């Protein structure tokens, strides 16, 4: 649908040019086209507005109207703007403390448990002593799920199947990790909605109890407009350090990434690209910008070829 | 409970003292619709329809505009879907056993919805058999078995990493033996972009049909209510590999509006049957068009 955004923009500009209108209007119409493309990619309505407002200024500044390929220049400006918003370099994870504690949180089904396993495996390969902690005491078979993954990757899982208190489990796990000389503890938590007060309190309590050096907010890349509300609330409650964007092996545009970054200004640290334990990648802002714009993950494709 | 500003309040603020639907009002409408994930194309369509109606009927008040808007949104839901599904848990008029295959992308709530459905049918005295054909996701079989225990219904499984179609086959076979009213088959989450996994659905169907030619009687696509525009593509792609007869929209207990359903209804003739509003056994509701539209316009 957006593969030819640049064509569309060219056309929008040319049509208007032909009518001999003033350039501000031409730019405005084209900006509207960009805004629609962003919203179609699930970029939040307000964020898309802000982005395109800035794009409009830049477009006028850079005299887009008299460019040979106005559409292409437009797309370039948009892409620059998105990349700037998405943040520069890939950011690292803070693993201070002995053991360092990483807390994983997010909505139901976003991919927390799977990511916990992947991240544990990633750290293990770096030679760290990892302990996975099963703090989801609600979802049927959530503990078993983490145990199965732990077994697959050869990482120990701390669980107390009869204990219904996630905060207690987290506390006990930390004590256990210390006696076993673990270097990193990854705490997988139950999925929760931002509006679920009891559950949000629980995760705040877990945070207080284990003092994580890194809190990661896991979000499904297919999420729509609501991503900002959720991210905002989780950030207010947990002040998380980074975002994990999952299920990017699909064909969602992933506009949520941009919205979240714009609203809470926390870096995206990892992307999850499959169900298998090695489907974990670091995040590249430029690729995400292209993806949102629908120009295909050209760079990735080229690299894979 | 947070304060809810209805679209009504918002529109009132915008159009006080104005006699026609101007740019500002339309922008406001656009924001409300887009922010509920209705999608650009469908939003433009709704707005065009409103413009046309206002032109024709000359609306006079905010009340009227509000009403028109709801009607137009509901109309989109209705055009392709006729009636809300009634008697959703009645099986007397259905073939026996009735085989329901549940599909969808990863983590949308398939297994949970099956647990909730099993509860509803079981509660009404129907005999239910579940088939654990997600043999891939870690502990998926255990998850469904726990739901089976919770509700008190039979679960057929072959353990993990087994052939999903033979689980489905056995579930149908067992269901026949037990004279079940309904057999519900859980499948692994799969992104519609994964060709092999999508083809596997066809295989499950074919294998089941060897035993019961008209099965599955219904294929239900589960969509996560917080999903954005990708849900439209999910509907499109799943429809391509297997006829989808119904939709369930989950996680509507959060702040997400599930507005993408309007866009989907605009494109496909698939009725929404159920909505998920929580993680508990009884957190499943039968879909009601007007209620859904009303909730869309609450802020
Ligand atoms: N295709 C794909 N599937 C994923 C990815 N990450 C997770 N999944 C799948 O998404 C589903 C949900 O993942 P989980 O890790 O169980 O999600 P969760 O956030 O722990 O879920 P709850 O604990 O129920 O809140 C599973 O089917 C996973 O296999 C990904 O990057 N790509
Ligand atoms: N709040 C809320 N959570 C839900 C709802 N439906 C399901 N969930 C939760 O969403 C998560 C994923 O649900 P599952 O039923 O495991 O989803 P699935 O589609 O079977 O996932 P896979 O088999 O891994 O693809 C779980 O944590 C469920 O408890 C709902 O209506 N509301
Ligand atoms: Mg989990
Ligand atoms: Mg499942």
XYZ file of C-alpha atoms and ligand atoms in Angstrom:
670
model
C 0.000 0.000 0.000
C 2.793 2.420 0.837
C 5.522 0.920 -1.282
C 5.050 3.837 -3.570
C 4.699 6.586 -1.045
C 7.279 8.538 -2.949
C 5.225 8.186 -6.162
C 2.128 9.287 -4.371
C 3.877 12.334 -3.043
C 5.263 13.210 -6.436
C 1.790 13.021 -7.861
C 0.252 15.068 -5.087
C 2.771 17.796 -5.604
C 2.555 17.776 -9.379
C -1.213 17.914 -9.476
C -1.182 20.954 -7.344
C 1.748 22.518 -9.145
C -0.189 22.255 -12.357
C -2.948 24.303 -10.866
C -0.481 27.046 -10.145
C -1.314 27.310 -6.476
C 1.053 28.668 -3.889
C 3.613 26.292 -2.529
C 2.323 26.254 1.056
C -0.846 24.574 -0.063
C 1.019 22.053 -2.172
C 3.171 21.161 0.753
C 0.149 20.927 3.021
C -1.563 18.415 0.768
C 1.546 16.322 0.543
C 2.062 16.501 4.266
C -1.443 15.162 4.691
C -0.515 12.220 2.493
C 2.490 11.500 4.703
C 0.372 11.782 7.814
C -2.051 9.225 6.460
C 0.764 6.851 5.626
C 2.067 7.183 9.172
C -1.320 6.612 10.724
C -1.857 3.630 8.478
C 1.391 2.299 9.887
C -0.148 2.644 13.373
C 1.792 5.723 14.362
C -0.269 7.476 16.983
C -2.539 10.204 15.638
C -0.974 13.004 17.679
C 2.568 11.834 17.096
C 1.914 11.664 13.359
C 0.619 15.231 13.500
C 3.698 16.471 15.332
C 6.028 14.692 12.965
C 4.329 16.038 9.876
C 4.234 19.554 11.291
C 7.999 19.453 11.534
C 8.248 17.848 8.125
C 6.227 20.686 6.655
C 8.630 23.276 8.042
C 11.644 21.415 6.763
C 10.052 20.906 3.375
C 9.430 24.597 2.993
C 12.922 25.391 4.270
C 14.498 23.065 1.781
C 12.401 24.338 -1.098
C 10.874 20.999 -1.847
C 8.575 22.614 -4.400
C 11.271 23.347 -6.889
C 13.117 20.084 -6.482
C 13.384 17.806 -9.501
C 11.972 14.842 -7.610
C 9.910 16.509 -4.934
C 8.428 13.202 -3.768
C 11.806 11.665 -3.159
C 13.087 14.681 -1.326
C 9.937 14.632 0.743
C 10.397 11.007 1.668
C 13.995 11.747 2.572
C 12.938 14.529 4.895
C 10.345 12.281 6.485
C 12.855 9.530 6.948
C 15.377 11.869 8.543
C 12.717 13.108 10.872
C 11.683 9.580 11.863
C 15.262 8.501 12.422
C 15.940 11.475 14.595
C 12.860 10.673 16.627
C 13.740 7.015 16.916
C 17.116 7.779 18.419
C 20.683 7.321 17.292
C 22.834 4.356 18.192
C 21.679 1.028 19.543
C 21.790 1.293 23.334
C 23.250 -1.158 25.755
C 21.776 -2.889 28.765
C 22.827 -1.947 32.259
C 23.974 -5.053 34.111
C 25.364 -3.451 37.259
C 25.027 -5.252 40.567
C 25.816 -8.685 41.798
C 23.692 -10.146 40.640
C 22.323 -7.647 38.150
C 18.534 -7.825 37.992
C 16.552 -7.358 34.785
C 12.798 -6.950 35.163
C 10.545 -7.784 32.227
C 7.060 -6.257 32.033
C 4.290 -5.600 29.542
C 0.810 -6.405 28.315
C -0.625 -9.908 28.013
C 0.750 -11.960 25.181
C 3.292 -9.346 24.093
C 6.160 -11.839 24.209
C 7.706 -11.362 27.662
C 8.342 -14.994 28.495
C 9.760 -15.748 25.066
C 12.003 -12.699 25.264
C 13.132 -13.646 28.776
C 14.307 -16.968 27.402
C 16.034 -15.372 24.420
C 17.750 -12.775 26.546
C 18.919 -15.409 29.016
C 20.369 -17.425 26.172
C 22.072 -14.321 24.752
C 23.672 -13.523 28.107
C 24.650 -17.113 28.690
C 26.540 -17.086 25.417
C 28.484 -14.124 26.757
C 29.574 -16.374 29.581
C 27.279 -15.059 32.289
C 25.629 -17.105 35.004
C 21.951 -16.459 34.411
C 18.926 -17.248 36.548
C 15.430 -16.988 35.099
C 12.652 -16.274 37.589
C 9.041 -17.302 37.019
C 6.918 -14.575 38.604
C 3.758 -15.129 36.564
C 1.558 -16.847 39.124
C -1.663 -16.319 37.176
C -1.585 -17.583 33.613
C -2.161 -21.325 33.360
C 1.165 -23.084 32.703
C 3.137 -19.835 32.655
C 5.735 -21.332 34.985
C 6.019 -24.515 32.943
C 6.458 -22.412 29.818
C 9.498 -20.676 31.288
C 10.839 -23.972 32.592
C 10.586 -25.545 29.158
C 12.444 -22.617 27.633
C 15.052 -22.727 30.407
C 15.673 -26.354 29.649
C 15.993 -25.671 25.936
C 18.681 -23.058 26.456
C 20.309 -24.654 29.475
C 19.545 -21.878 31.943
C 18.314 -22.533 35.457
C 14.772 -21.404 36.280
C 13.707 -20.387 39.751
C 10.059 -21.172 40.443
C 7.797 -21.732 43.425
C 4.730 -23.363 41.883
C 2.779 -23.326 45.127
C 3.524 -19.737 46.004
C 0.901 -17.305 44.736
C 2.833 -14.218 45.776
C 4.964 -12.921 42.937
C 6.753 -10.376 45.114
C 7.837 -13.115 47.527
C 9.036 -15.293 44.699
C 11.134 -12.444 43.314
C 12.648 -11.851 46.716
C 13.428 -15.525 47.283
C 14.896 -15.809 43.807
C 17.282 -12.961 44.446
C 18.477 -14.529 47.699
C 18.895 -17.836 45.900
C 20.857 -16.205 43.082
C 23.258 -14.700 45.584
C 24.005 -18.020 47.231
C 24.563 -19.574 43.804
C 26.809 -16.799 42.561
C 24.599 -15.920 39.599
C 25.595 -12.799 37.718
C 22.268 -11.907 36.105
C 18.705 -12.524 37.256
C 15.916 -12.142 34.711
C 12.474 -11.734 36.235
C 9.581 -12.713 33.949
C 6.292 -11.245 35.130
C 2.644 -11.833 34.290
C 1.049 -9.820 31.520
C -0.974 -6.907 32.832
C -3.104 -4.088 31.528
C -2.049 -0.553 32.380
C -5.503 0.103 33.835
C -5.313 -2.874 36.197
C -4.427 -1.116 39.421
C -3.840 -4.245 41.497
C -1.514 -5.725 38.920
C 0.362 -2.468 38.362
C 0.919 -2.250 42.126
C 2.268 -5.772 42.095
C 4.916 -5.019 39.512
C 5.870 -1.829 41.359
C 6.327 -3.972 44.457
C 8.481 -6.443 42.562
C 10.620 -3.565 41.355
C 11.015 -2.241 44.886
C 11.954 -5.664 46.173
C 14.600 -6.600 43.626
C 15.967 -3.154 42.596
C 16.556 -3.964 38.935
C 19.421 -2.304 37.102
C 17.383 -2.652 33.939
C 13.619 -2.705 33.382
C 12.442 -3.645 29.930
C 8.979 -2.955 28.595
C 7.969 -5.574 26.041
C 5.560 -4.490 23.350
C 3.985 -6.242 20.382
C 4.913 -4.464 17.147
C 1.380 -5.001 15.871
C -0.064 -2.764 18.582
C -2.226 0.065 17.341
C -3.046 3.510 18.628
C -3.292 2.390 22.236
C 0.448 1.744 22.468
C 1.065 5.259 23.754
C -1.401 4.983 26.632
C 0.066 1.704 27.739
C 3.664 2.827 27.426
C 2.943 6.051 29.259
C 1.356 4.293 32.210
C 4.007 1.592 32.460
C 6.635 4.292 32.324
C 4.951 6.364 35.007
C 4.719 3.337 37.263
C 8.053 1.672 36.550
C 10.249 4.273 34.877
C 11.517 1.551 32.562
C 14.901 1.759 30.852
C 14.181 0.375 27.448
C 11.687 -1.166 25.078
C 11.653 -4.584 23.438
C 9.683 -4.697 20.211
C 8.398 -8.181 19.380
C 6.965 -10.127 16.461
C 8.829 -8.076 13.897
C 9.129 -11.200 11.771
C 5.615 -10.387 10.623
C 4.577 -7.624 8.263
C 3.320 -5.010 10.693
C 4.632 -1.526 10.001
C 5.480 -1.117 13.658
C 4.377 2.470 13.999
C 3.953 1.803 17.712
C 7.733 1.988 18.015
C 7.727 5.582 16.898
C 4.769 6.513 19.072
C 6.295 5.030 22.184
C 9.640 6.638 21.577
C 7.984 10.006 21.001
C 5.827 9.771 24.103
C 8.111 8.259 26.752
C 11.487 8.896 25.122
C 13.014 5.580 26.125
C 15.250 3.713 23.699
C 14.217 0.569 21.907
C 16.913 -1.898 22.865
C 15.989 -5.203 21.314
C 13.759 -6.564 18.637
C 12.260 -10.014 18.675
C 11.901 -11.697 15.305
C 10.543 -15.162 15.856
C 9.507 -17.806 18.313
C 12.835 -19.594 18.472
C 15.348 -18.827 21.170
C 17.886 -17.232 18.840
C 15.443 -14.828 17.158
C 16.740 -11.752 18.945
C 18.296 -8.672 17.387
C 19.520 -5.281 18.370
C 17.521 -2.355 17.177
C 18.443 -0.187 14.198
C 16.533 3.110 14.050
C 17.109 3.626 10.321
C 15.610 0.275 9.402
C 12.619 0.951 11.569
C 12.111 4.325 9.927
C 12.063 2.684 6.498
C 9.760 -0.034 7.691
C 7.242 2.421 9.050
C 7.359 4.320 5.810
C 6.713 1.082 4.003
C 9.727 1.072 1.812
C 10.502 -2.432 2.815
C 13.350 -3.456 5.005
C 15.605 -2.886 2.043
C 18.813 -2.782 4.003
C 18.070 -6.043 5.800
C 17.213 -7.705 2.540
C 20.395 -6.504 0.910
C 22.413 -7.749 3.859
C 20.776 -11.146 3.750
C 21.343 -11.536 0.018
C -12.823 4.510 37.135
C -11.410 7.280 35.047
C -13.559 10.066 33.703
C -15.100 9.393 30.382
C -15.623 12.207 27.957
C -17.940 11.113 25.250
C -17.504 12.127 21.680
C -20.667 14.050 22.334
C -18.942 16.391 24.786
C -16.027 16.817 22.463
C -18.140 17.625 19.480
C -20.266 20.033 21.472
C -17.198 21.983 22.388
C -16.141 22.222 18.794
C -19.356 23.157 17.139
C -20.979 25.500 19.613
C -22.250 28.467 17.659
C -21.583 26.942 14.277
C -24.178 26.026 11.755
C -22.365 23.518 9.592
C -19.894 20.707 9.846
C -16.656 22.492 9.228
C -13.070 21.393 8.970
C -12.595 21.565 12.720
C -15.451 19.206 13.473
C -14.292 16.781 10.833
C -10.765 16.870 12.208
C -12.157 16.102 15.611
C -14.090 13.160 14.209
C -11.042 11.974 12.363
C -9.006 12.019 15.545
C -11.585 10.025 17.453
C -11.888 7.379 14.776
C -8.190 7.059 13.987
C -7.351 6.940 17.692
C -9.634 3.930 18.033
C -7.722 2.104 15.261
C -10.534 2.426 12.767
C -7.922 3.123 10.110
C -7.514 5.957 7.643
C -9.453 4.490 4.766
C -12.507 3.563 6.798
C -12.369 6.852 8.685
C -12.401 8.793 5.445
C -15.322 6.674 4.314
C -17.298 7.362 7.470
C -16.564 11.064 7.276
C -17.640 11.216 3.627
C -20.892 9.542 4.538
C -21.470 11.992 7.330
C -20.760 14.923 5.062
C -23.202 13.576 2.530
C -25.906 13.051 5.101
C -25.444 16.436 6.629
C -25.635 17.996 3.192
C -28.857 16.176 2.534
C -30.584 16.292 5.894
C -29.184 19.544 7.265
C -28.385 18.513 10.761
C -29.214 21.011 13.436
C -27.659 19.904 16.657
C -24.766 18.170 18.284
C -27.086 15.385 19.350
C -27.903 14.759 15.782
C -24.315 14.699 14.598
C -23.441 12.319 17.392
C -26.311 10.066 16.423
C -25.407 10.170 12.734
C -21.844 9.255 13.514
C -22.859 6.236 15.575
C -25.292 5.140 12.940
C -22.712 5.337 10.207
C -20.176 3.376 12.222
C -22.761 0.753 13.106
C -23.851 0.628 9.488
C -20.365 -0.361 8.446
C -20.447 -3.150 10.981
C -23.901 -4.180 9.881
C -23.571 -4.030 6.117
C -21.587 -7.182 5.940
C -22.646 -8.856 9.106
C -26.412 -8.728 9.171
C -27.498 -9.619 12.677
C -25.617 -9.909 15.912
C -25.186 -13.573 16.584
C -27.892 -14.723 18.931
C -28.014 -17.856 21.034
C -24.280 -18.137 20.749
C -24.073 -21.009 23.177
C -27.018 -22.952 21.842
C -25.990 -26.072 19.960
C -29.330 -27.788 19.364
C -29.662 -26.420 15.854
C -26.062 -27.306 14.988
C -24.647 -30.495 13.541
C -23.470 -32.808 16.290
C -20.653 -32.833 17.037
C -19.945 -29.265 15.969
C -16.251 -28.810 15.257
C -14.758 -25.380 15.895
C -11.189 -24.679 14.822
C -9.559 -21.663 16.455
C -6.763 -19.814 14.668
C -4.803 -16.573 14.889
C -1.397 -14.963 15.223
C 0.796 -15.401 18.309
C -0.434 -14.373 21.722
C -3.818 -12.954 20.732
C -5.750 -15.087 23.221
C -6.776 -18.235 21.343
C -6.229 -20.694 24.182
C -7.847 -18.434 26.764
C -10.858 -17.824 24.538
C -11.233 -21.582 24.087
C -11.154 -22.035 27.857
C -13.836 -19.399 28.255
C -15.970 -20.890 25.485
C -15.665 -24.343 27.009
C -16.889 -22.878 30.273
C -19.915 -21.259 28.640
C -20.945 -24.401 26.791
C -20.248 -26.684 29.732
C -22.253 -24.431 32.030
C -25.239 -24.898 29.746
C -24.972 -28.641 29.980
C -23.253 -29.147 26.637
C -20.636 -31.810 26.284
C -17.339 -30.245 25.270
C -14.101 -31.807 24.011
C -10.959 -29.737 23.503
C -8.095 -30.633 21.181
C -4.586 -29.493 22.101
C -3.221 -29.051 18.593
C -0.736 -26.372 19.571
C 2.114 -28.768 20.025
C 4.752 -26.121 19.391
C 4.627 -23.221 21.876
C 6.341 -24.130 25.146
C 3.788 -25.578 27.594
C 0.868 -24.850 25.264
C -0.563 -28.308 25.874
C -0.301 -27.859 29.641
C -2.034 -24.517 29.369
C -5.041 -26.002 27.580
C -5.120 -28.995 29.907
C -5.262 -26.677 32.901
C -8.185 -24.866 31.298
C -9.847 -28.221 30.742
C -9.422 -29.081 34.415
C -10.644 -25.695 35.524
C -13.816 -25.978 33.475
C -14.224 -29.729 33.844
C -14.078 -30.845 30.211
C -12.096 -33.486 28.326
C -8.874 -32.446 26.615
C -7.329 -34.617 23.924
C -3.573 -34.263 23.578
C -0.549 -36.067 22.225
C 1.971 -34.066 24.163
C 4.392 -31.537 22.737
C 6.130 -31.615 19.366
C 3.640 -34.034 17.861
C 1.698 -33.686 14.627
C -1.079 -31.117 15.171
C -3.356 -32.651 12.548
C -3.340 -36.024 14.212
C -4.245 -34.381 17.520
C -7.138 -32.662 15.758
C -8.138 -35.966 14.195
C -8.135 -37.721 17.555
C -10.029 -34.897 19.207
C -12.808 -35.275 16.652
C -12.741 -39.027 17.026
C -12.926 -38.779 20.804
C -15.688 -36.200 20.518
C -17.714 -38.615 18.376
C -17.187 -41.421 20.858
C -18.230 -39.255 23.779
C -21.147 -37.853 21.802
C -19.867 -34.361 22.353
C -21.940 -31.362 21.336
C -18.944 -29.296 20.500
C -15.284 -29.985 19.798
C -12.943 -27.011 19.971
C -9.459 -27.308 18.533
C -6.655 -25.026 19.704
C -3.862 -24.292 17.247
C -0.431 -22.737 17.595
C -0.136 -19.020 17.055
C 1.215 -18.292 13.580
C 2.032 -15.099 11.789
C 0.207 -14.976 8.476
C 3.498 -14.293 6.723
C 4.781 -17.804 7.494
C 3.762 -19.885 4.542
C 4.548 -23.303 6.020
C 2.610 -22.633 9.175
C -0.320 -21.272 7.214
C -0.366 -24.360 5.022
C -0.402 -26.489 8.138
C -3.907 -25.159 8.826
C -5.045 -26.604 5.539
C -3.559 -29.912 6.510
C -5.310 -29.933 9.874
C -8.568 -29.335 8.057
C -7.973 -32.078 5.513
C -7.030 -34.636 8.118
C -10.090 -33.855 10.227
C -12.264 -34.147 7.130
C -11.067 -37.680 6.552
C -12.965 -38.558 9.655
C -15.834 -36.091 9.502
C -16.211 -34.671 5.993
C -18.128 -31.527 6.933
C -15.746 -30.583 9.743
C -14.612 -28.085 10.820
C -18.015 -26.465 10.813
C -16.567 -23.193 11.913
C -13.143 -21.603 11.801
C -12.788 -18.734 14.246
C -10.086 -16.112 13.875
C -9.038 -14.531 17.148
C -7.830 -10.933 16.970
C -6.177 -8.961 19.744
C -8.255 -5.836 20.338
C -5.149 -3.730 20.795
C -3.800 -4.639 17.370
C -3.691 -1.839 14.863
C -3.998 -1.978 11.098
C -2.202 -5.302 10.855
C -5.423 -6.990 11.991
C -6.931 -6.234 8.579
C -4.046 -8.049 6.909
C -4.416 -10.927 9.357
C -8.071 -11.275 8.400
C -7.162 -11.146 4.729
C -4.367 -13.695 4.897
C -6.121 -16.198 7.142
C -9.149 -15.978 4.875
C -6.930 -16.944 1.964
C -5.822 -20.245 3.458
C -8.963 -21.253 5.266
C -12.467 -19.933 5.188
C -12.954 -17.843 8.337
C -16.525 -17.933 9.626
C -16.312 -15.862 12.765
C -14.156 -13.472 14.756
C -13.410 -13.083 18.442
C -11.845 -9.845 19.655
C -9.874 -10.110 22.875
C -8.396 -7.845 25.538
C -11.098 -5.225 25.281
C -10.919 -4.796 29.050
C -7.979 -2.457 28.520
C -8.113 0.978 26.981
C -7.809 -0.261 23.408
C -10.993 0.209 21.425
C -10.732 -2.522 18.845
C -11.836 -0.090 16.174
C -9.996 -2.049 13.523
C -13.011 -4.364 13.520
C -14.961 -1.664 11.720
C -12.413 -1.634 8.941
C -12.442 -5.410 8.802
C -16.219 -5.505 8.601
C -15.996 -3.031 5.790
C -13.886 -5.444 3.798
C -14.975 -8.932 4.836
C -18.231 -10.622 5.578
C -17.164 -12.160 8.840
C -19.313 -11.649 11.909
C -17.759 -10.860 15.261
C -19.151 -13.379 17.709
C -17.364 -12.835 20.981
C -15.292 -10.302 22.812
C -12.784 -11.092 25.542
C -12.836 -8.740 28.501
C -10.418 -10.332 30.938
C -8.412 -13.406 31.805
C -10.975 -15.196 33.897
C -13.279 -17.998 32.901
C -16.372 -15.814 32.605
C -14.678 -12.858 30.916
C -16.244 -13.554 27.544
C -19.155 -11.623 26.114
C -21.355 -12.119 23.123
C -20.672 -9.311 20.690
C -23.236 -6.550 20.501
C -22.844 -4.088 17.665
C -24.412 -1.049 19.261
C -22.626 -1.498 22.555
C -19.378 -1.855 20.690
C -19.958 1.324 18.705
C -20.906 3.200 21.872
C -17.729 2.114 23.607
C -15.748 3.280 20.606
C -16.970 6.803 21.149
C -16.217 6.957 24.827
C -12.924 8.553 25.680
N 6.422 -14.774 15.495
C 6.816 -14.373 16.703
N 6.193 -14.860 17.777
C 6.614 -14.446 18.989
C 7.674 -13.546 19.164
N 7.843 -13.336 20.496
C 6.919 -14.102 21.102
N 6.178 -14.785 20.209
C 5.027 -15.678 20.421
O 3.987 -14.905 20.960
C 3.212 -15.682 21.855
C 3.189 -15.013 23.208
O 4.515 -15.003 23.720
P 4.824 -15.087 25.268
O 6.290 -14.993 25.434
O 4.113 -16.224 25.880
O 4.150 -13.727 25.727
P 3.978 -13.179 27.222
O 4.088 -11.711 27.120
O 4.887 -13.867 28.137
O 2.477 -13.599 27.494
P 1.713 -13.595 28.916
O 2.684 -14.123 29.906
O 0.532 -14.433 28.692
O 1.355 -12.164 29.151
C 3.848 -17.059 21.846
O 3.166 -17.821 20.878
C 5.264 -16.792 21.397
O 5.829 -17.914 20.770
C 8.306 -13.020 17.985
O 9.222 -12.203 18.018
N 7.838 -13.481 16.792
N -6.796 -8.728 29.740
C -7.062 -9.755 28.923
N -6.133 -10.698 28.732
C -6.430 -11.728 27.916
C -7.682 -11.844 27.264
N -7.654 -12.980 26.522
C -6.440 -13.542 26.711
N -5.697 -12.792 27.556
C -4.320 -13.018 28.010
O -3.460 -12.915 26.884
C -2.358 -13.780 27.032
C -2.249 -14.671 25.823
O -3.379 -15.524 25.803
P -3.369 -16.981 25.175
O -4.744 -17.516 25.288
O -2.261 -17.771 25.709
O -3.082 -16.580 23.667
P -2.824 -17.552 22.435
O -3.375 -16.865 21.251
O -3.316 -18.902 22.740
O -1.224 -17.521 22.393
P -0.255 -18.499 21.569
O -0.851 -19.860 21.659
O 1.056 -18.360 22.243
O -0.237 -17.959 20.169
C -2.574 -14.530 28.335
O -1.865 -13.875 29.356
C -4.058 -14.398 28.563
O -4.390 -14.479 29.933
C -8.654 -10.814 27.482
O -9.767 -10.811 26.950
N -8.284 -9.799 28.322
Mg 4.499 -14.897 29.920
Mg -2.361 -20.741 22.659
